[in-house]
Amino acid sequence: IGSLSYDVNFLGDTVIAVGRNGARFSTGGGDPDTRFSVVDSVSSSVRLDNDTITSVEVLGDTVIFGSKYGLAFSTDRGQKFKVYRARLDSLAADLVVSRTVLNSVQPFRYGLTGDFVSAIAVRNVGSGPAEVWFSGRPVDIGTPGMSKTWSDSGKFSMVSMNETDFAWNYEFVGDNVYAATNAGLLKHVGVGDSDTSMTWDTVAFVNDATSETLIAPGTPVYGVPRAGS
């Protein structure tokens, strides 16, 4: 690819690579050397195109970028973006509230909990809109947390489920959501819910034969990939 990349994904036969110099894509089967313009379609002052982008997810024509400063969402293969930022500037011409979906009473409860998006994952839930799970951490502003939204842009309402832990990775097995977090491997059961205080259980790593604890509770878990069943 020619430069440091934090994540790679595929949009048909197009390769998308993200890193310190924003998001790039391939043209004609070559290296991903053409840059996305990640600018909010409503306000051009709200943008991620020059920021470090750390993660990319693709679902059909939908492209989602996570970065140090928020989340960018496109439903037309990256032609236009909606940018959601946790970092608010009350002196800015646009208050970003309409794009960040923050609550004025509890400003980090509903939406991006922190300005750095550390994880994004997409779960298909039948014929309805897909769930988009993500996690935020504070770099300049906010708190740790895990949240989700939905893939239909007309219903981009974020629901924060956890305001103390942050995830590096998500995995889905049936109705189960697994999150590899700073507080261990967490598990939630549920599809299509919007509960703002979702219940998470800590997965115990215990030897079935000896009952010996293999990993102490609370030990950070950095990844949870699925392999078969």
PDB file of C-alpha atoms in Angstrom:
ATOM      1  CA  ILE A   1       0.000   0.000   0.000  1.00  0.00           C
ATOM      2  CA  GLY A   2       3.003   2.256   0.437  1.00  0.00           C
ATOM      3  CA  SER A   3       2.151   3.906   3.772  1.00  0.00           C
ATOM      4  CA  LEU A   4       1.071   2.931   7.286  1.00  0.00           C
ATOM      5  CA  SER A   5      -2.554   1.784   7.349  1.00  0.00           C
ATOM      6  CA  TYR A   6      -4.675   0.989  10.413  1.00  0.00           C
ATOM      7  CA  ASP A   7      -7.468  -0.872   8.628  1.00  0.00           C
ATOM      8  CA  VAL A   8      -8.407  -2.185   5.179  1.00  0.00           C
ATOM      9  CA  ASN A   9     -11.792  -3.116   3.715  1.00  0.00           C
ATOM     10  CA  PHE A  10     -13.386  -3.774   0.329  1.00  0.00           C
ATOM     11  CA  LEU A  11     -16.206  -2.087  -1.597  1.00  0.00           C
ATOM     12  CA  GLY A  12     -16.775  -4.499  -4.460  1.00  0.00           C
ATOM     13  CA  ASP A  13     -13.413  -4.665  -6.253  1.00  0.00           C
ATOM     14  CA  THR A  14     -12.282  -1.372  -4.703  1.00  0.00           C
ATOM     15  CA  VAL A  15      -9.760  -1.516  -1.864  1.00  0.00           C
ATOM     16  CA  ILE A  16     -10.179   1.063   0.928  1.00  0.00           C
ATOM     17  CA  ALA A  17      -7.232   1.731   3.245  1.00  0.00           C
ATOM     18  CA  VAL A  18      -7.301   4.128   6.211  1.00  0.00           C
ATOM     19  CA  GLY A  19      -4.437   5.564   8.234  1.00  0.00           C
ATOM     20  CA  ARG A  20      -2.623   8.718   9.274  1.00  0.00           C
ATOM     21  CA  ASN A  21      -3.406  10.520   6.037  1.00  0.00           C
ATOM     22  CA  GLY A  22      -7.144   9.886   5.956  1.00  0.00           C
ATOM     23  CA  ALA A  23      -8.947   7.348   3.779  1.00  0.00           C
ATOM     24  CA  ARG A  24      -7.758   6.224   0.329  1.00  0.00           C
ATOM     25  CA  PHE A  25      -9.193   3.887  -2.302  1.00  0.00           C
ATOM     26  CA  SER A  26      -7.905   1.982  -5.296  1.00  0.00           C
ATOM     27  CA  THR A  27      -8.763   2.764  -8.911  1.00  0.00           C
ATOM     28  CA  GLY A  28      -8.468   0.239 -11.698  1.00  0.00           C
ATOM     29  CA  GLY A  29      -7.080  -2.486  -9.455  1.00  0.00           C
ATOM     30  CA  GLY A  30      -4.067  -0.433  -8.424  1.00  0.00           C
ATOM     31  CA  ASP A  31      -2.835   0.704  -5.035  1.00  0.00           C
ATOM     32  CA  PRO A  32      -5.304   2.698  -2.874  1.00  0.00           C
ATOM     33  CA  ASP A  33      -3.815   6.094  -3.705  1.00  0.00           C
ATOM     34  CA  THR A  34      -6.932   8.224  -4.339  1.00  0.00           C
ATOM     35  CA  ARG A  35      -8.151  10.054  -1.257  1.00  0.00           C
ATOM     36  CA  PHE A  36     -11.757  10.229  -0.056  1.00  0.00           C
ATOM     37  CA  SER A  37     -13.074  13.715   0.676  1.00  0.00           C
ATOM     38  CA  VAL A  38     -14.667  13.030   4.070  1.00  0.00           C
ATOM     39  CA  VAL A  39     -16.623  16.266   4.477  1.00  0.00           C
ATOM     40  CA  ASP A  40     -20.093  16.683   5.990  1.00  0.00           C
ATOM     41  CA  SER A  41     -22.633  17.153   3.185  1.00  0.00           C
ATOM     42  CA  VAL A  42     -24.455  19.880   5.173  1.00  0.00           C
ATOM     43  CA  SER A  43     -21.546  21.823   6.669  1.00  0.00           C
ATOM     44  CA  SER A  44     -18.170  21.770   4.917  1.00  0.00           C
ATOM     45  CA  SER A  45     -16.457  22.939   8.126  1.00  0.00           C
ATOM     46  CA  VAL A  46     -17.188  19.542   9.709  1.00  0.00           C
ATOM     47  CA  ARG A  47     -14.711  17.141   8.154  1.00  0.00           C
ATOM     48  CA  LEU A  48     -12.432  14.165   8.763  1.00  0.00           C
ATOM     49  CA  ASP A  49     -10.531  14.033   5.483  1.00  0.00           C
ATOM     50  CA  ASN A  50      -7.231  15.345   6.908  1.00  0.00           C
ATOM     51  CA  ASP A  51      -7.468  13.431  10.187  1.00  0.00           C
ATOM     52  CA  THR A  52      -6.069  10.067  11.140  1.00  0.00           C
ATOM     53  CA  ILE A  53      -8.744   7.471  10.337  1.00  0.00           C
ATOM     54  CA  THR A  54      -8.405   4.278  12.318  1.00  0.00           C
ATOM     55  CA  SER A  55     -11.183   1.976  11.113  1.00  0.00           C
ATOM     56  CA  VAL A  56     -13.458   1.324   8.139  1.00  0.00           C
ATOM     57  CA  GLU A  57     -16.561  -0.850   7.768  1.00  0.00           C
ATOM     58  CA  VAL A  58     -18.490  -1.530   4.553  1.00  0.00           C
ATOM     59  CA  LEU A  59     -22.079  -2.777   4.226  1.00  0.00           C
ATOM     60  CA  GLY A  60     -23.428  -2.776   0.665  1.00  0.00           C
ATOM     61  CA  ASP A  61     -23.100   0.826  -0.549  1.00  0.00           C
ATOM     62  CA  THR A  62     -22.623   2.108   3.011  1.00  0.00           C
ATOM     63  CA  VAL A  63     -19.111   3.125   4.114  1.00  0.00           C
ATOM     64  CA  ILE A  64     -18.348   4.031   7.746  1.00  0.00           C
ATOM     65  CA  PHE A  65     -15.096   5.600   8.950  1.00  0.00           C
ATOM     66  CA  GLY A  66     -13.930   5.919  12.567  1.00  0.00           C
ATOM     67  CA  SER A  67     -11.248   8.429  13.522  1.00  0.00           C
ATOM     68  CA  LYS A  68      -9.658  10.357  16.353  1.00  0.00           C
ATOM     69  CA  TYR A  69     -12.361  12.996  15.994  1.00  0.00           C
ATOM     70  CA  GLY A  70     -15.535  11.050  15.344  1.00  0.00           C
ATOM     71  CA  LEU A  71     -17.510   9.009  12.842  1.00  0.00           C
ATOM     72  CA  ALA A  72     -18.276   9.492   9.134  1.00  0.00           C
ATOM     73  CA  PHE A  73     -21.186   7.732   7.438  1.00  0.00           C
ATOM     74  CA  SER A  74     -21.890   7.441   3.687  1.00  0.00           C
ATOM     75  CA  THR A  75     -24.778   5.550   2.078  1.00  0.00           C
ATOM     76  CA  ASP A  76     -23.694   6.166  -1.538  1.00  0.00           C
ATOM     77  CA  ARG A  77     -20.260   4.505  -1.757  1.00  0.00           C
ATOM     78  CA  GLY A  78     -18.411   7.527  -0.380  1.00  0.00           C
ATOM     79  CA  GLN A  79     -19.887  10.208  -2.650  1.00  0.00           C
ATOM     80  CA  LYS A  80     -21.367  12.162   0.299  1.00  0.00           C
ATOM     81  CA  PHE A  81     -20.766  11.857   4.044  1.00  0.00           C
ATOM     82  CA  LYS A  82     -22.544  12.661   7.271  1.00  0.00           C
ATOM     83  CA  VAL A  83     -19.937  13.440   9.917  1.00  0.00           C
ATOM     84  CA  TYR A  84     -20.645  12.893  13.609  1.00  0.00           C
ATOM     85  CA  ARG A  85     -18.210  14.418  16.086  1.00  0.00           C
ATOM     86  CA  ALA A  86     -18.052  14.223  19.856  1.00  0.00           C
ATOM     87  CA  ARG A  87     -15.884  17.294  20.013  1.00  0.00           C
ATOM     88  CA  LEU A  88     -18.090  20.362  20.351  1.00  0.00           C
ATOM     89  CA  ASP A  89     -17.014  23.973  19.859  1.00  0.00           C
ATOM     90  CA  SER A  90     -19.695  26.380  21.085  1.00  0.00           C
ATOM     91  CA  LEU A  91     -18.030  29.226  19.175  1.00  0.00           C
ATOM     92  CA  ALA A  92     -18.275  27.473  15.834  1.00  0.00           C
ATOM     93  CA  ALA A  93     -20.778  28.732  13.297  1.00  0.00           C
ATOM     94  CA  ASP A  94     -22.480  25.349  13.379  1.00  0.00           C
ATOM     95  CA  LEU A  95     -22.897  23.861  16.846  1.00  0.00           C
ATOM     96  CA  VAL A  96     -22.499  20.339  15.425  1.00  0.00           C
ATOM     97  CA  VAL A  97     -25.367  19.163  17.641  1.00  0.00           C
ATOM     98  CA  SER A  98     -27.495  18.116  14.661  1.00  0.00           C
ATOM     99  CA  ARG A  99     -24.640  15.962  13.412  1.00  0.00           C
ATOM    100  CA  THR A 100     -23.355  14.673  16.720  1.00  0.00           C
ATOM    101  CA  VAL A 101     -26.752  13.792  18.245  1.00  0.00           C
ATOM    102  CA  LEU A 102     -25.654  14.758  21.739  1.00  0.00           C
ATOM    103  CA  ASN A 103     -28.021  15.424  24.630  1.00  0.00           C
ATOM    104  CA  SER A 104     -27.660  18.875  26.232  1.00  0.00           C
ATOM    105  CA  VAL A 105     -28.313  17.578  29.758  1.00  0.00           C
ATOM    106  CA  GLN A 106     -26.013  14.557  29.576  1.00  0.00           C
ATOM    107  CA  PRO A 107     -23.791  15.563  26.669  1.00  0.00           C
ATOM    108  CA  PHE A 108     -21.986  12.224  26.283  1.00  0.00           C
ATOM    109  CA  ARG A 109     -24.808   9.829  27.139  1.00  0.00           C
ATOM    110  CA  TYR A 110     -26.472   9.748  23.742  1.00  0.00           C
ATOM    111  CA  GLY A 111     -24.023   9.515  20.887  1.00  0.00           C
ATOM    112  CA  LEU A 112     -20.269   9.366  20.609  1.00  0.00           C
ATOM    113  CA  THR A 113     -18.974   9.038  24.149  1.00  0.00           C
ATOM    114  CA  GLY A 114     -15.450  10.084  23.237  1.00  0.00           C
ATOM    115  CA  ASP A 115     -13.827  11.808  20.295  1.00  0.00           C
ATOM    116  CA  PHE A 116     -11.665   8.812  19.293  1.00  0.00           C
ATOM    117  CA  VAL A 117     -13.574   5.930  17.663  1.00  0.00           C
ATOM    118  CA  SER A 118     -11.662   2.775  18.591  1.00  0.00           C
ATOM    119  CA  ALA A 119     -13.981   0.125  17.094  1.00  0.00           C
ATOM    120  CA  ILE A 120     -16.729  -0.242  14.487  1.00  0.00           C
ATOM    121  CA  ALA A 121     -18.667  -3.403  13.603  1.00  0.00           C
ATOM    122  CA  VAL A 122     -21.842  -4.095  11.601  1.00  0.00           C
ATOM    123  CA  ARG A 123     -24.476  -6.730  12.420  1.00  0.00           C
ATOM    124  CA  ASN A 124     -27.229  -7.714   9.988  1.00  0.00           C
ATOM    125  CA  VAL A 125     -30.526  -8.322  11.791  1.00  0.00           C
ATOM    126  CA  GLY A 126     -32.848  -9.809   9.190  1.00  0.00           C
ATOM    127  CA  SER A 127     -34.830  -7.567   6.862  1.00  0.00           C
ATOM    128  CA  GLY A 128     -34.480  -4.452   9.028  1.00  0.00           C
ATOM    129  CA  PRO A 129     -31.644  -1.926   9.042  1.00  0.00           C
ATOM    130  CA  ALA A 130     -28.303  -3.288  10.159  1.00  0.00           C
ATOM    131  CA  GLU A 131     -26.950  -2.407  13.584  1.00  0.00           C
ATOM    132  CA  VAL A 132     -23.699  -0.423  13.599  1.00  0.00           C
ATOM    133  CA  TRP A 133     -21.800  -0.929  16.851  1.00  0.00           C
ATOM    134  CA  PHE A 134     -18.962   1.377  17.784  1.00  0.00           C
ATOM    135  CA  SER A 135     -16.900   2.498  20.729  1.00  0.00           C
ATOM    136  CA  GLY A 136     -15.476   5.852  21.734  1.00  0.00           C
ATOM    137  CA  ARG A 137     -12.562   6.894  23.929  1.00  0.00           C
ATOM    138  CA  PRO A 138     -11.607  10.373  25.092  1.00  0.00           C
ATOM    139  CA  VAL A 139      -8.540  11.951  23.549  1.00  0.00           C
ATOM    140  CA  ASP A 140      -9.447  15.627  23.968  1.00  0.00           C
ATOM    141  CA  ILE A 141     -13.001  15.300  25.250  1.00  0.00           C
ATOM    142  CA  GLY A 142     -15.605  12.815  26.467  1.00  0.00           C
ATOM    143  CA  THR A 143     -15.691   9.528  28.344  1.00  0.00           C
ATOM    144  CA  PRO A 144     -15.183   5.862  27.410  1.00  0.00           C
ATOM    145  CA  GLY A 145     -18.245   4.060  26.115  1.00  0.00           C
ATOM    146  CA  MET A 146     -19.842   1.617  23.706  1.00  0.00           C
ATOM    147  CA  SER A 147     -22.763   2.592  21.487  1.00  0.00           C
ATOM    148  CA  LYS A 148     -24.721   1.565  18.441  1.00  0.00           C
ATOM    149  CA  THR A 149     -26.743   3.102  15.668  1.00  0.00           C
ATOM    150  CA  TRP A 150     -28.487   1.779  12.556  1.00  0.00           C
ATOM    151  CA  SER A 151     -27.528   1.668   8.905  1.00  0.00           C
ATOM    152  CA  ASP A 152     -30.455   3.658   7.502  1.00  0.00           C
ATOM    153  CA  SER A 153     -29.308   7.260   7.516  1.00  0.00           C
ATOM    154  CA  GLY A 154     -32.802   8.586   8.191  1.00  0.00           C
ATOM    155  CA  LYS A 155     -32.732   6.908  11.586  1.00  0.00           C
ATOM    156  CA  PHE A 156     -29.233   7.704  12.782  1.00  0.00           C
ATOM    157  CA  SER A 157     -29.986   7.752  16.495  1.00  0.00           C
ATOM    158  CA  MET A 158     -27.137   6.624  18.714  1.00  0.00           C
ATOM    159  CA  VAL A 159     -27.754   4.748  21.947  1.00  0.00           C
ATOM    160  CA  SER A 160     -24.972   4.551  24.529  1.00  0.00           C
ATOM    161  CA  MET A 161     -24.911   1.295  26.446  1.00  0.00           C
ATOM    162  CA  ASN A 162     -21.854   1.646  28.635  1.00  0.00           C
ATOM    163  CA  GLU A 163     -20.041   4.724  29.930  1.00  0.00           C
ATOM    164  CA  THR A 164     -17.058   3.171  31.689  1.00  0.00           C
ATOM    165  CA  ASP A 165     -15.584   0.596  29.291  1.00  0.00           C
ATOM    166  CA  PHE A 166     -14.389   0.927  25.710  1.00  0.00           C
ATOM    167  CA  ALA A 167     -14.033  -1.750  23.041  1.00  0.00           C
ATOM    168  CA  TRP A 168     -11.221  -2.563  20.661  1.00  0.00           C
ATOM    169  CA  ASN A 169     -13.268  -5.142  18.760  1.00  0.00           C
ATOM    170  CA  TYR A 170     -16.789  -6.625  18.464  1.00  0.00           C
ATOM    171  CA  GLU A 171     -18.011 -10.018  17.317  1.00  0.00           C
ATOM    172  CA  PHE A 172     -21.537 -11.388  16.841  1.00  0.00           C
ATOM    173  CA  VAL A 173     -22.703 -14.971  17.362  1.00  0.00           C
ATOM    174  CA  GLY A 174     -26.464 -15.375  16.990  1.00  0.00           C
ATOM    175  CA  ASP A 175     -28.129 -12.995  19.447  1.00  0.00           C
ATOM    176  CA  ASN A 176     -24.890 -12.580  21.386  1.00  0.00           C
ATOM    177  CA  VAL A 177     -22.669  -9.511  21.132  1.00  0.00           C
ATOM    178  CA  TYR A 178     -19.100  -9.943  22.355  1.00  0.00           C
ATOM    179  CA  ALA A 179     -16.915  -6.930  23.082  1.00  0.00           C
ATOM    180  CA  ALA A 180     -13.173  -7.104  23.663  1.00  0.00           C
ATOM    181  CA  THR A 181     -12.677  -4.272  26.154  1.00  0.00           C
ATOM    182  CA  ASN A 182     -10.332  -2.703  28.654  1.00  0.00           C
ATOM    183  CA  ALA A 183     -12.356  -4.489  31.381  1.00  0.00           C
ATOM    184  CA  GLY A 184     -12.251  -7.991  29.860  1.00  0.00           C
ATOM    185  CA  LEU A 185     -14.406  -9.888  27.378  1.00  0.00           C
ATOM    186  CA  LEU A 186     -18.002  -8.683  27.752  1.00  0.00           C
ATOM    187  CA  LYS A 187     -21.165 -10.338  26.426  1.00  0.00           C
ATOM    188  CA  HIS A 188     -24.650  -8.949  25.766  1.00  0.00           C
ATOM    189  CA  VAL A 189     -27.683 -10.871  24.493  1.00  0.00           C
ATOM    190  CA  GLY A 190     -30.242  -9.033  22.371  1.00  0.00           C
ATOM    191  CA  VAL A 191     -31.236  -7.995  18.849  1.00  0.00           C
ATOM    192  CA  GLY A 192     -32.946  -4.761  17.825  1.00  0.00           C
ATOM    193  CA  ASP A 193     -33.152  -3.365  21.350  1.00  0.00           C
ATOM    194  CA  SER A 194     -32.594   0.280  22.284  1.00  0.00           C
ATOM    195  CA  ASP A 195     -32.169  -0.023  26.020  1.00  0.00           C
ATOM    196  CA  THR A 196     -29.908   2.758  27.322  1.00  0.00           C
ATOM    197  CA  SER A 197     -28.697   0.617  30.218  1.00  0.00           C
ATOM    198  CA  MET A 198     -27.953  -2.664  28.490  1.00  0.00           C
ATOM    199  CA  THR A 199     -26.736  -5.559  30.611  1.00  0.00           C
ATOM    200  CA  TRP A 200     -23.232  -6.850  29.958  1.00  0.00           C
ATOM    201  CA  ASP A 201     -21.794  -9.999  31.531  1.00  0.00           C
ATOM    202  CA  THR A 202     -18.075 -10.641  31.909  1.00  0.00           C
ATOM    203  CA  VAL A 203     -17.023 -13.877  30.221  1.00  0.00           C
ATOM    204  CA  ALA A 204     -15.018 -16.074  32.616  1.00  0.00           C
ATOM    205  CA  PHE A 205     -11.935 -17.862  31.312  1.00  0.00           C
ATOM    206  CA  VAL A 206     -11.964 -21.054  33.380  1.00  0.00           C
ATOM    207  CA  ASN A 207     -10.469 -24.502  32.763  1.00  0.00           C
ATOM    208  CA  ASP A 208     -13.492 -26.827  32.603  1.00  0.00           C
ATOM    209  CA  ALA A 209     -11.530 -29.782  33.943  1.00  0.00           C
ATOM    210  CA  THR A 210      -9.773 -28.118  36.880  1.00  0.00           C
ATOM    211  CA  SER A 211     -11.945 -24.996  37.482  1.00  0.00           C
ATOM    212  CA  GLU A 212      -8.716 -22.997  37.388  1.00  0.00           C
ATOM    213  CA  THR A 213      -9.075 -19.352  36.381  1.00  0.00           C
ATOM    214  CA  LEU A 214      -6.994 -18.885  33.252  1.00  0.00           C
ATOM    215  CA  ILE A 215      -7.336 -15.104  32.919  1.00  0.00           C
ATOM    216  CA  ALA A 216      -8.049 -12.897  35.905  1.00  0.00           C
ATOM    217  CA  PRO A 217     -11.342 -10.949  35.794  1.00  0.00           C
ATOM    218  CA  GLY A 218     -10.864  -7.420  34.509  1.00  0.00           C
ATOM    219  CA  THR A 219      -7.828  -8.271  32.392  1.00  0.00           C
ATOM    220  CA  PRO A 220      -7.999  -6.279  29.115  1.00  0.00           C
ATOM    221  CA  VAL A 221      -8.937  -8.310  26.032  1.00  0.00           C
ATOM    222  CA  TYR A 222      -7.799  -6.844  22.714  1.00  0.00           C
ATOM    223  CA  GLY A 223      -9.629  -8.996  20.157  1.00  0.00           C
ATOM    224  CA  VAL A 224     -12.519 -11.442  19.784  1.00  0.00           C
ATOM    225  CA  PRO A 225     -12.530 -13.038  16.315  1.00  0.00           C
ATOM    226  CA  ARG A 226     -15.057 -15.726  15.417  1.00  0.00           C
ATOM    227  CA  ALA A 227     -13.843 -19.017  13.909  1.00  0.00           C
ATOM    228  CA  GLY A 228     -16.719 -21.289  12.858  1.00  0.00           C
ATOM    229  CA  SER A 229     -19.119 -22.053  15.696  1.00  0.00           C
TER     230      SER A 229
END
